[in-house]
Amino acid sequence: MLDDLYAGALADADARREMRPFGHVEAAALDRSPALDALSALRPADRVKIIAEVKRASPSRGDLSVIADPASLAVSYATGGASAISVLTEGRRFKGTLADLEAVRDVVDVPVLRKDFIADPYQVFEARAAGADLVLLIVAGLPQARLVELHELVRSLGMTALIEAHSADEVRRGLDAGAEVLGVNARDLSTFELDRDLFGRLADAIPSGVVRVAESAVSSPADVAHYRRSGADVVLVGEALVTHGDPIDALTSFLEV
């Protein structure tokens, strides 16, 4: 599954490159106003922080929400207290677009994450050109040399990388690549099975100076509280927010744990 997701994302990026060459995207990225300081926005505080996600669908659950107006949803998230907003831009399985990210960037003043299967520098420049402040880099999908290369590029453009791990070895690789924000995803991207306790087993391997992000397996405030007790500084929440019906109410309940 993960290989297929990367292959599709890279094929789609190649198609976009045919219409918008690398040089044009690079120039647009460099012409953007500076990225917001996502690292400061996510640093540990006396209560949990939330990255709220704009997510229409997923390979494991299918369609989740129509989200005709991602900007409006993002405003609700920011109003409700989200520290950052994640936008799925992968089109084949998650039904997202870069236009969604651009629309969100235009209406909120919190950092915005491009969540996609990033494996090519072109995609990083695309992210900055669209206004992203954060870029997801998944350790499982990248050779170490490419992970380091992309992380350095993200930082050179003034953005922050959310480096995502699924095992102790991947945590080590993420730290070796210089991770300042490291996420542990409870969803195995090969089988799509969930293990909510994975974060707790790996948290101690993440140094205190690195922002610890728990991802996936959140359906209620109790799940956020579980992650917080396990050492999470930040929890990324997607499905539970887009399927709730009242994102501000749902977000408020998550932040009160």
Coordinates of N, CA and C in Angstrom, one line a residue:
M1 N 0.8 -1.2 0.0 CA 0.0 0.0 0.0 C 0.9 1.3 0.0
L2 N 1.9 1.3 0.9 CA 2.7 2.5 1.0 C 3.5 2.7 -0.4
D3 N 4.0 1.6 -0.9 CA 4.7 1.8 -2.2 C 3.7 2.3 -3.3
D4 N 2.5 1.9 -3.3 CA 1.5 2.3 -4.3 C 1.2 3.8 -4.1
L5 N 1.1 4.2 -2.8 CA 0.8 5.6 -2.5 C 1.9 6.5 -3.0
Y6 N 3.2 6.1 -2.7 CA 4.3 6.9 -3.2 C 4.4 6.9 -4.7
A7 N 4.1 5.8 -5.3 CA 4.2 5.7 -6.8 C 3.2 6.7 -7.4
G8 N 1.9 6.6 -6.9 CA 0.9 7.5 -7.4 C 1.2 9.0 -7.2
A9 N 1.7 9.3 -6.0 CA 2.1 10.7 -5.6 C 3.2 11.2 -6.6
L10 N 4.1 10.4 -6.8 CA 5.2 10.8 -7.7 C 4.8 10.9 -9.1
A11 N 3.9 10.0 -9.6 CA 3.4 10.1 -10.9 C 2.6 11.4 -11.1
D12 N 1.8 11.7 -10.1 CA 1.0 13.0 -10.2 C 1.9 14.2 -10.1
A13 N 3.0 14.1 -9.4 CA 3.9 15.3 -9.3 C 4.6 15.4 -10.7
D14 N 4.9 14.3 -11.3 CA 5.5 14.4 -12.7 C 4.6 15.0 -13.7
A15 N 3.3 14.7 -13.5 CA 2.3 15.3 -14.4 C 2.2 16.8 -14.2
R16 N 2.2 17.2 -12.9 CA 2.2 18.7 -12.7 C 3.4 19.4 -13.2
R17 N 4.6 18.7 -13.1 CA 5.8 19.2 -13.5 C 5.8 19.5 -15.0
E18 N 5.1 18.7 -15.8 CA 5.0 18.9 -17.2 C 4.2 20.2 -17.5
M19 N 3.3 20.6 -16.6 CA 2.5 21.8 -16.8 C 3.2 23.0 -16.2
R20 N 3.9 22.7 -15.1 CA 4.6 23.8 -14.3 C 6.0 23.3 -14.0
P21 N 6.9 23.7 -14.9 CA 8.3 23.2 -14.7 C 8.9 23.5 -13.4
F22 N 10.0 22.8 -13.1 CA 10.6 22.9 -11.8 C 11.1 24.3 -11.5
G23 N 11.7 25.0 -12.5 CA 12.1 26.4 -12.3 C 11.0 27.3 -11.9
H24 N 9.8 27.1 -12.5 CA 8.7 28.0 -12.1 C 8.3 27.8 -10.7
V25 N 8.2 26.5 -10.3 CA 7.8 26.3 -8.9 C 8.9 26.7 -7.9
E26 N 10.1 26.5 -8.2 CA 11.2 27.0 -7.4 C 11.1 28.5 -7.2
A27 N 10.9 29.2 -8.3 CA 10.8 30.7 -8.2 C 9.7 31.1 -7.4
A28 N 8.5 30.4 -7.5 CA 7.3 30.8 -6.7 C 7.6 30.5 -5.3
A29 N 8.3 29.4 -4.9 CA 8.6 29.1 -3.6 C 9.5 30.2 -2.9
L30 N 10.5 30.6 -3.7 CA 11.4 31.5 -3.1 C 10.8 32.9 -3.0
D31 N 9.7 33.2 -3.8 CA 9.1 34.5 -3.8 C 8.0 34.6 -2.7
R32 N 7.7 33.5 -2.1 CA 6.7 33.5 -1.0 C 7.2 34.3 0.2
S33 N 6.3 34.9 0.9 CA 6.7 35.5 2.2 C 7.1 34.4 3.1
P34 N 8.0 34.7 4.1 CA 8.6 33.6 4.9 C 7.5 32.7 5.6
A35 N 7.9 31.5 5.7 CA 7.1 30.5 6.4 C 6.9 30.9 7.9
L36 N 5.7 30.5 8.4 CA 5.5 30.7 9.9 C 6.4 29.8 10.7
D37 N 6.7 30.2 11.9 CA 7.5 29.4 12.8 C 6.7 28.3 13.4
A38 N 6.7 27.2 12.7 CA 5.9 26.0 13.2 C 6.5 25.4 14.4
L39 N 7.8 25.4 14.5 CA 8.5 24.7 15.6 C 8.0 25.4 16.9
S40 N 8.0 26.7 16.9 CA 7.6 27.5 18.1 C 6.1 27.2 18.4
A41 N 5.3 27.1 17.4 CA 3.9 26.9 17.6 C 3.6 25.6 18.2
L42 N 4.5 24.6 18.0 CA 4.2 23.2 18.4 C 5.0 22.8 19.7
R43 N 5.9 23.7 20.1 CA 6.7 23.4 21.3 C 5.9 23.0 22.5
P44 N 6.4 22.2 23.4 CA 5.6 21.7 24.6 C 5.1 22.9 25.4
A45 N 3.9 22.7 25.9 CA 3.2 23.7 26.8 C 2.6 22.9 27.9
D46 N 1.8 23.7 28.7 CA 1.2 23.0 29.9 C 0.0 22.2 29.6
R47 N -0.4 22.3 28.3 CA -1.5 21.4 27.9 C -1.2 20.9 26.5
V48 N -1.9 19.9 26.1 CA -1.7 19.3 24.8 C -2.0 20.3 23.7
K49 N -1.3 20.2 22.5 CA -1.6 21.0 21.4 C -2.2 20.0 20.3
I50 N -3.0 20.6 19.4 CA -3.6 19.8 18.4 C -3.3 20.3 17.0
I51 N -2.9 19.4 16.1 CA -2.8 19.7 14.7 C -4.1 19.1 14.1
A52 N -5.0 20.0 13.6 CA -6.3 19.6 13.1 C -6.2 19.4 11.6
E53 N -6.8 18.3 11.1 CA -6.6 17.9 9.7 C -7.8 18.1 8.8
V54 N -7.6 18.6 7.6 CA -8.6 18.7 6.5 C -8.4 17.4 5.7
K55 N -9.4 16.5 5.9 CA -9.2 15.2 5.3 C -10.5 14.7 4.8
R56 N -10.6 14.5 3.5 CA -11.8 14.1 2.8 C -12.0 12.5 2.9
A57 N -10.9 11.8 2.7 CA -11.0 10.4 2.6 C -9.7 9.7 3.0
S58 N -9.7 8.4 3.2 CA -8.5 7.7 3.5 C -8.6 6.3 2.8
P59 N -7.4 5.6 2.6 CA -7.5 4.3 2.0 C -8.2 3.3 2.9
S60 N -8.1 3.5 4.2 CA -8.7 2.5 5.1 C -10.1 2.7 5.4
R61 N -10.6 4.0 5.3 CA -12.0 4.2 5.6 C -12.9 4.7 4.4
G62 N -12.2 5.0 3.3 CA -13.0 5.5 2.2 C -13.4 7.0 2.4
D63 N -14.5 7.4 1.9 CA -15.0 8.8 2.0 C -15.3 9.1 3.5
L64 N -14.9 10.2 4.0 CA -15.1 10.6 5.3 C -16.0 11.9 5.4
S65 N -15.7 12.8 4.5 CA -16.5 14.1 4.5 C -16.3 14.8 3.2
V66 N -17.4 15.5 2.7 CA -17.3 16.1 1.4 C -16.3 17.3 1.5
I67 N -16.4 18.1 2.5 CA -15.5 19.3 2.6 C -15.4 20.1 1.3
A68 N -16.5 20.7 1.0 CA -16.6 21.5 -0.2 C -15.8 22.8 -0.1
D69 N -15.6 23.2 1.2 CA -14.9 24.5 1.5 C -13.9 24.3 2.6
P70 N -12.7 23.8 2.2 CA -11.6 23.6 3.1 C -11.2 24.8 3.9
A71 N -11.3 26.0 3.3 CA -11.0 27.2 4.0 C -11.9 27.5 5.2
S72 N -13.2 27.2 5.0 CA -14.1 27.4 6.1 C -13.8 26.5 7.2
L73 N -13.5 25.2 6.9 CA -13.2 24.3 7.9 C -12.0 24.7 8.7
A74 N -11.0 25.2 8.0 CA -9.7 25.6 8.6 C -10.0 26.8 9.5
V75 N -10.8 27.7 9.2 CA -11.1 28.8 10.0 C -11.8 28.3 11.3
S76 N -12.6 27.3 11.2 CA -13.2 26.7 12.4 C -12.2 26.1 13.3
Y77 N -11.2 25.4 12.7 CA -10.1 24.8 13.5 C -9.3 25.9 14.2
A78 N -8.9 26.9 13.5 CA -8.2 28.0 14.1 C -8.9 28.6 15.2
T79 N -10.2 28.9 15.0 CA -11.1 29.5 16.0 C -11.2 28.6 17.2
G80 N -11.2 27.3 17.0 CA -11.3 26.3 18.1 C -10.0 26.1 18.9
G81 N -8.9 26.6 18.4 CA -7.7 26.5 19.2 C -6.6 25.6 18.6
A82 N -6.7 25.2 17.3 CA -5.7 24.3 16.8 C -4.4 25.1 16.7
S83 N -3.3 24.4 17.0 CA -2.0 25.1 16.9 C -1.4 25.0 15.5
A84 N -1.9 24.1 14.7 CA -1.5 24.0 13.2 C -2.6 23.3 12.5
I85 N -2.6 23.4 11.2 CA -3.6 22.7 10.4 C -3.0 21.9 9.3
S86 N -3.3 20.6 9.3 CA -2.8 19.7 8.3 C -3.8 19.6 7.1
V87 N -3.2 19.6 5.9 CA -4.1 19.5 4.7 C -3.6 18.4 3.9
L88 N -4.4 17.4 3.7 CA -4.1 16.3 2.8 C -4.1 16.8 1.3
T89 N -3.0 16.7 0.6 CA -3.0 17.1 -0.8 C -2.9 16.0 -1.8
E90 N -2.8 14.7 -1.3 CA -2.8 13.6 -2.2 C -4.2 13.3 -2.7
G91 N -4.2 13.2 -4.1 CA -5.5 13.1 -4.7 C -6.2 11.8 -5.0
R92 N -5.4 10.7 -5.1 CA -5.9 9.5 -5.5 C -6.7 8.8 -4.4
R93 N -6.2 8.7 -3.2 CA -6.8 8.0 -2.1 C -7.4 8.9 -1.1
F94 N -6.8 10.1 -1.0 CA -7.3 11.1 0.1 C -8.1 12.2 -0.5
K95 N -8.2 12.3 -1.8 CA -9.0 13.3 -2.5 C -8.7 14.7 -2.1
G96 N -7.4 15.0 -1.9 CA -7.0 16.3 -1.6 C -6.3 17.0 -2.8
T97 N -6.0 18.3 -2.7 CA -5.3 19.0 -3.7 C -4.4 20.1 -3.1
L98 N -3.4 20.5 -3.9 CA -2.7 21.7 -3.4 C -3.5 22.9 -3.4
A99 N -4.6 23.0 -4.2 CA -5.5 24.1 -4.1 C -6.2 24.2 -2.7
D100 N -6.4 23.0 -2.1 CA -7.0 23.0 -0.7 C -6.0 23.7 0.2
L101 N -4.7 23.4 0.1 CA -3.7 24.0 1.0 C -3.6 25.5 0.7
E102 N -3.6 25.9 -0.5 CA -3.6 27.3 -0.8 C -4.8 28.1 -0.2
A103 N -5.9 27.5 -0.3 CA -7.2 28.1 0.2 C -7.1 28.2 1.7
V104 N -6.5 27.2 2.4 CA -6.4 27.2 3.8 C -5.4 28.3 4.2
R105 N -4.2 28.3 3.6 CA -3.2 29.3 3.9 C -3.7 30.7 3.8
D106 N -4.6 31.0 2.9 CA -5.1 32.4 2.7 C -6.0 32.9 3.8
V107 N -6.5 31.9 4.7 CA -7.5 32.4 5.7 C -7.1 32.2 7.1
V108 N -6.0 31.5 7.4 CA -5.6 31.3 8.8 C -4.2 31.8 9.1
D109 N -4.0 32.1 10.4 CA -2.7 32.6 10.8 C -1.9 31.7 11.6
V110 N -2.2 30.4 11.5 CA -1.5 29.3 12.2 C -0.7 28.5 11.2
P111 N 0.4 27.8 11.5 CA 1.1 27.1 10.5 C 0.2 26.0 9.8
V112 N 0.6 25.8 8.6 CA -0.1 24.8 7.7 C 0.8 23.7 7.3
L113 N 0.4 22.5 7.4 CA 1.2 21.3 7.1 C 0.7 20.7 5.7
R114 N 1.7 20.5 4.8 CA 1.3 19.7 3.6 C 1.5 18.3 4.0
K115 N 0.4 17.5 4.0 CA 0.5 16.1 4.3 C 0.3 15.3 3.0
D116 N 1.4 14.7 2.6 CA 1.4 14.0 1.3 C 2.5 13.0 1.3
F117 N 2.7 12.3 0.2 CA 3.8 11.3 0.2 C 4.9 11.9 -0.6
I118 N 5.8 12.7 0.2 CA 6.8 13.5 -0.4 C 8.1 12.7 -0.6
A119 N 8.6 12.7 -1.8 CA 9.8 11.9 -2.0 C 10.7 12.6 -3.1
D120 N 10.3 13.8 -3.5 CA 11.0 14.5 -4.6 C 11.1 15.9 -4.2
P121 N 12.3 16.6 -4.4 CA 12.4 18.0 -4.1 C 11.4 18.9 -4.8
Y122 N 10.9 18.5 -5.9 CA 9.8 19.2 -6.6 C 8.6 19.4 -5.7
Q123 N 8.3 18.3 -5.0 CA 7.1 18.4 -4.1 C 7.3 19.3 -2.9
V124 N 8.6 19.4 -2.4 CA 8.9 20.4 -1.4 C 8.8 21.8 -1.8
F125 N 9.3 22.1 -3.0 CA 9.1 23.4 -3.5 C 7.7 23.8 -3.8
E126 N 6.9 22.8 -4.3 CA 5.4 23.0 -4.4 C 4.8 23.4 -3.1
A127 N 5.2 22.7 -2.0 CA 4.6 22.9 -0.7 C 4.8 24.4 -0.3
R128 N 6.1 24.9 -0.5 CA 6.4 26.2 -0.1 C 5.7 27.2 -1.0
A129 N 5.6 26.9 -2.3 CA 5.0 27.8 -3.3 C 3.5 27.9 -2.9
A130 N 2.9 26.9 -2.4 CA 1.5 26.9 -2.0 C 1.2 27.5 -0.7
G131 N 2.3 27.8 0.1 CA 2.2 28.4 1.4 C 2.4 27.6 2.6
A132 N 2.8 26.3 2.4 CA 3.0 25.4 3.5 C 4.1 25.9 4.5
D133 N 3.9 25.7 5.7 CA 5.0 26.0 6.7 C 5.6 24.7 7.3
L134 N 4.9 23.6 7.1 CA 5.4 22.3 7.5 C 5.2 21.3 6.4
V135 N 6.1 20.3 6.3 CA 6.0 19.3 5.3 C 6.2 17.9 6.0
L136 N 5.3 17.0 5.6 CA 5.4 15.6 6.2 C 6.5 14.8 5.4
L137 N 7.4 14.2 6.2 CA 8.4 13.3 5.6 C 8.2 11.9 6.3
I138 N 7.9 10.9 5.6 CA 7.6 9.6 6.2 C 8.9 8.7 6.1
V139 N 9.4 8.3 7.2 CA 10.7 7.6 7.2 C 10.5 6.3 6.4
A140 N 9.4 5.6 6.6 CA 9.2 4.3 6.0 C 9.2 4.4 4.5
G141 N 9.0 5.5 3.9 CA 8.9 5.7 2.5 C 10.2 6.2 1.8
L142 N 11.2 6.5 2.6 CA 12.4 7.2 2.1 C 13.7 6.5 2.5
P143 N 14.6 6.3 1.5 CA 15.9 5.9 1.9 C 16.6 7.0 2.8
Q144 N 17.5 6.6 3.6 CA 18.0 7.6 4.6 C 18.7 8.8 3.9
A145 N 19.4 8.6 2.8 CA 20.0 9.7 2.1 C 19.0 10.7 1.6
R146 N 17.9 10.2 1.1 CA 16.8 11.0 0.6 C 16.1 11.7 1.7
L147 N 15.9 11.0 2.8 CA 15.2 11.7 4.0 C 16.1 12.9 4.4
V148 N 17.4 12.7 4.5 CA 18.3 13.8 5.0 C 18.2 14.9 4.0
E149 N 18.3 14.6 2.7 CA 18.3 15.6 1.6 C 17.0 16.4 1.7
L150 N 15.9 15.7 1.8 CA 14.6 16.5 1.8 C 14.4 17.3 3.1
H151 N 14.9 16.7 4.2 CA 14.8 17.5 5.4 C 15.7 18.8 5.3
E152 N 16.8 18.7 4.8 CA 17.7 19.8 4.6 C 17.0 20.9 3.7
L153 N 16.4 20.4 2.7 CA 15.7 21.3 1.7 C 14.6 22.0 2.4
V154 N 13.8 21.3 3.2 CA 12.6 21.8 3.9 C 13.2 23.0 4.8
R155 N 14.2 22.7 5.5 CA 14.8 23.7 6.5 C 15.3 24.9 5.7
S156 N 16.0 24.6 4.6 CA 16.6 25.7 3.8 C 15.5 26.7 3.3
L157 N 14.3 26.2 3.1 CA 13.2 27.1 2.7 C 12.4 27.7 3.8
G158 N 13.0 27.5 5.0 CA 12.4 28.2 6.2 C 11.2 27.4 6.8
M159 N 10.9 26.2 6.3 CA 9.8 25.4 6.8 C 10.3 24.4 7.9
T160 N 9.4 23.7 8.4 CA 9.7 22.7 9.4 C 9.2 21.3 8.9
A161 N 10.0 20.3 9.1 CA 9.5 18.9 8.7 C 8.9 18.2 9.9
L162 N 7.8 17.6 9.7 CA 7.2 16.6 10.6 C 7.7 15.3 10.1
I163 N 8.7 14.7 10.8 CA 9.2 13.4 10.4 C 8.4 12.3 11.1
E164 N 7.9 11.4 10.3 CA 7.0 10.4 10.8 C 7.6 9.0 10.9
A165 N 7.5 8.4 12.1 CA 8.0 7.1 12.3 C 6.9 6.1 12.7
H166 N 7.3 4.8 12.6 CA 6.3 3.7 12.9 C 7.0 2.6 13.7
S167 N 8.3 2.8 14.0 CA 9.0 1.8 14.8 C 10.2 2.4 15.5
A168 N 10.9 1.7 16.3 CA 12.0 2.2 17.0 C 13.2 2.5 16.1
D169 N 13.3 1.7 15.0 CA 14.4 1.9 14.0 C 14.1 3.2 13.3
E170 N 12.8 3.4 13.0 CA 12.4 4.6 12.2 C 12.6 5.9 13.1
V171 N 12.3 5.8 14.4 CA 12.6 6.9 15.3 C 14.1 7.2 15.2
R172 N 14.9 6.2 15.3 CA 16.3 6.5 15.3 C 16.7 7.1 14.0
R173 N 16.2 6.6 12.9 CA 16.6 7.2 11.6 C 16.1 8.7 11.5
G174 N 14.9 8.9 12.0 CA 14.4 10.3 12.0 C 15.3 11.2 12.8
L175 N 15.7 10.8 14.0 CA 16.6 11.6 14.8 C 17.9 11.8 14.1
D176 N 18.4 10.7 13.5 CA 19.7 10.9 12.8 C 19.6 11.9 11.6
A177 N 18.4 12.0 11.1 CA 18.2 13.0 10.0 C 18.1 14.4 10.5
G178 N 18.0 14.6 11.9 CA 17.9 15.9 12.5 C 16.5 16.3 12.8
A179 N 15.6 15.4 13.1 CA 14.2 15.7 13.4 C 14.1 16.7 14.6
E180 N 13.4 17.7 14.4 CA 13.0 18.6 15.5 C 11.5 18.4 15.9
V181 N 10.8 17.9 15.0 CA 9.4 17.5 15.2 C 9.2 16.1 14.8
L182 N 9.0 15.1 15.7 CA 8.9 13.7 15.3 C 7.6 13.1 15.7
G183 N 6.9 12.6 14.7 CA 5.6 12.0 14.9 C 5.7 10.5 14.9
V184 N 4.8 9.8 15.7 CA 4.7 8.4 15.7 C 3.3 8.1 15.3
N185 N 3.1 7.4 14.2 CA 1.8 7.1 13.6 C 1.4 5.8 14.1
A186 N 0.2 5.7 14.7 CA -0.3 4.4 15.2 C -0.8 3.5 14.1
R187 N -0.9 4.1 12.9 CA -1.4 3.3 11.8 C -0.2 2.7 11.0
D188 N -0.1 1.4 10.9 CA 0.9 0.8 10.1 C 0.5 1.0 8.6
L189 N 1.4 1.7 7.9 CA 1.1 2.1 6.5 C 1.3 0.9 5.5
S190 N 1.7 -0.2 6.0 CA 1.7 -1.4 5.2 C 0.4 -2.2 5.3
T191 N -0.1 -2.3 6.5 CA -1.3 -3.1 6.7 C -2.5 -2.2 7.1
F192 N -2.3 -1.0 7.4 CA -3.3 0.0 7.9 C -4.0 -0.4 9.2
E193 N -3.4 -1.3 9.9 CA -3.9 -1.7 11.3 C -3.4 -0.6 12.2
L194 N -4.2 -0.4 13.3 CA -3.9 0.6 14.3 C -3.4 0.0 15.6
D195 N -2.4 0.7 16.2 CA -1.9 0.3 17.5 C -1.8 1.6 18.4
R196 N -2.8 1.9 19.2 CA -2.8 3.2 19.9 C -1.6 3.2 20.9
D197 N -1.1 2.1 21.3 CA -0.1 2.1 22.4 C 1.3 2.2 21.8
L198 N 1.4 2.2 20.5 CA 2.8 2.3 19.8 C 3.5 3.6 20.3
F199 N 2.8 4.7 20.3 CA 3.4 6.0 20.7 C 4.1 5.8 22.1
G200 N 3.3 5.3 23.0 CA 3.9 5.2 24.4 C 5.1 4.3 24.5
R201 N 5.2 3.3 23.6 CA 6.3 2.4 23.6 C 7.6 3.1 23.0
L202 N 7.3 4.1 22.1 CA 8.5 4.7 21.5 C 8.8 6.1 22.0
A203 N 7.9 6.6 22.8 CA 8.1 8.0 23.3 C 9.4 8.3 24.0
D204 N 9.8 7.3 24.8 CA 11.1 7.5 25.6 C 12.3 7.6 24.7
A205 N 12.2 7.1 23.5 CA 13.3 7.1 22.6 C 13.5 8.5 21.9
I206 N 12.5 9.4 22.1 CA 12.5 10.7 21.5 C 13.0 11.7 22.6
P207 N 14.1 12.4 22.3 CA 14.7 13.3 23.3 C 13.7 14.4 23.7
S208 N 13.8 14.9 24.9 CA 12.9 15.9 25.4 C 13.0 17.2 24.5
G209 N 14.1 17.5 23.9 CA 14.2 18.7 23.0 C 13.4 18.6 21.7
V210 N 13.0 17.4 21.4 CA 12.2 17.2 20.1 C 10.7 17.2 20.4
V211 N 10.0 17.9 19.6 CA 8.5 17.9 19.7 C 8.0 16.5 19.4
R212 N 7.2 15.9 20.3 CA 6.6 14.6 20.1 C 5.2 14.7 19.7
V213 N 4.9 14.1 18.5 CA 3.6 14.2 17.9 C 3.0 12.8 17.9
A214 N 1.8 12.6 18.4 CA 1.1 11.3 18.3 C 0.1 11.4 17.1
E215 N 0.0 10.5 16.3 CA -0.8 10.5 15.1 C -1.7 9.3 15.0
S216 N -2.9 9.5 14.6 CA -3.9 8.4 14.3 C -4.5 7.8 15.6
A217 N -5.5 7.0 15.4 CA -6.2 6.3 16.4 C -6.9 7.2 17.5
V218 N -7.4 8.4 17.0 CA -8.0 9.3 17.9 C -9.5 9.4 17.5
S219 N -10.4 9.0 18.4 CA -11.8 9.1 18.1 C -12.6 9.9 19.2
S220 N -11.9 10.1 20.4 CA -12.5 10.8 21.5 C -11.5 11.5 22.3
P221 N -12.0 12.4 23.2 CA -11.0 13.0 24.1 C -10.2 12.1 25.0
A222 N -10.8 10.9 25.3 CA -10.0 9.9 26.0 C -8.8 9.4 25.3
D223 N -8.8 9.4 24.0 CA -7.7 9.0 23.2 C -6.6 10.1 23.3
V224 N -7.0 11.3 23.2 CA -6.0 12.4 23.3 C -5.4 12.4 24.7
A225 N -6.2 12.2 25.7 CA -5.7 12.1 27.1 C -4.7 10.9 27.2
H226 N -5.0 9.8 26.6 CA -4.1 8.7 26.6 C -2.7 9.0 26.0
Y227 N -2.7 9.7 24.9 CA -1.5 10.1 24.3 C -0.8 11.2 25.1
R228 N -1.5 12.1 25.7 CA -0.9 13.1 26.6 C -0.2 12.4 27.8
R229 N -0.8 11.4 28.4 CA -0.2 10.7 29.5 C 1.0 10.0 29.1
S230 N 1.0 9.6 27.8 CA 2.2 8.8 27.3 C 3.3 9.7 26.8
G231 N 3.1 11.0 26.9 CA 4.3 11.9 26.6 C 4.1 12.7 25.4
A232 N 2.9 12.7 24.8 CA 2.8 13.5 23.6 C 2.7 15.0 23.9
D233 N 3.4 15.8 23.1 CA 3.3 17.3 23.2 C 2.1 17.7 22.3
V234 N 2.0 17.0 21.2 CA 1.0 17.4 20.1 C 0.3 16.1 19.7
V235 N -1.0 16.3 19.4 CA -1.8 15.1 18.8 C -2.4 15.6 17.5
L236 N -2.1 14.8 16.4 CA -2.7 15.1 15.1 C -4.0 14.4 15.0
V237 N -5.1 15.2 14.7 CA -6.5 14.6 14.7 C -7.1 14.9 13.3
G238 N -7.6 13.9 12.7 CA -8.2 14.1 11.4 C -9.7 13.6 11.3
E239 N -9.8 12.3 11.3 CA -11.2 11.7 11.1 C -12.2 12.1 12.1
A240 N -11.7 12.2 13.4 CA -12.6 12.5 14.5 C -13.2 13.9 14.3
L241 N -12.4 14.8 13.7 CA -12.9 16.2 13.5 C -13.8 16.3 12.3
V242 N -13.4 15.7 11.2 CA -14.2 15.9 10.0 C -15.5 15.1 10.0
T243 N -15.6 14.1 10.9 CA -16.9 13.4 10.9 C -17.8 13.8 12.1
H244 N -17.3 14.7 12.9 CA -18.1 15.1 14.1 C -19.3 15.8 13.9
G245 N -19.3 16.8 12.9 CA -20.4 17.6 12.6 C -20.3 19.0 13.2
D246 N -19.5 19.1 14.3 CA -19.2 20.5 14.9 C -17.8 20.5 15.2
P247 N -16.9 20.9 14.3 CA -15.5 20.8 14.5 C -15.0 21.6 15.7
I248 N -15.6 22.8 15.9 CA -15.1 23.6 17.0 C -15.4 22.9 18.4
D249 N -16.6 22.3 18.5 CA -17.0 21.6 19.7 C -16.1 20.4 19.9
A250 N -15.8 19.7 18.8 CA -14.9 18.5 19.0 C -13.5 18.9 19.4
L251 N -13.0 20.0 18.7 CA -11.7 20.4 19.0 C -11.6 20.9 20.5
T252 N -12.6 21.6 20.9 CA -12.6 22.1 22.3 C -12.5 21.0 23.3
S253 N -13.2 19.9 23.0 CA -13.2 18.8 23.9 C -11.9 18.1 23.9
F254 N -11.2 18.1 22.8 CA -9.9 17.5 22.7 C -8.8 18.3 23.5
L255 N -9.0 19.6 23.5 CA -8.0 20.5 24.1 C -8.2 20.6 25.6
E256 N -9.3 20.1 26.1 CA -9.6 20.2 27.5 C -9.1 19.0 28.3
V257 N -8.5 18.1 27.7 CA -8.0 16.9 28.4 C -6.9 17.3 29.4

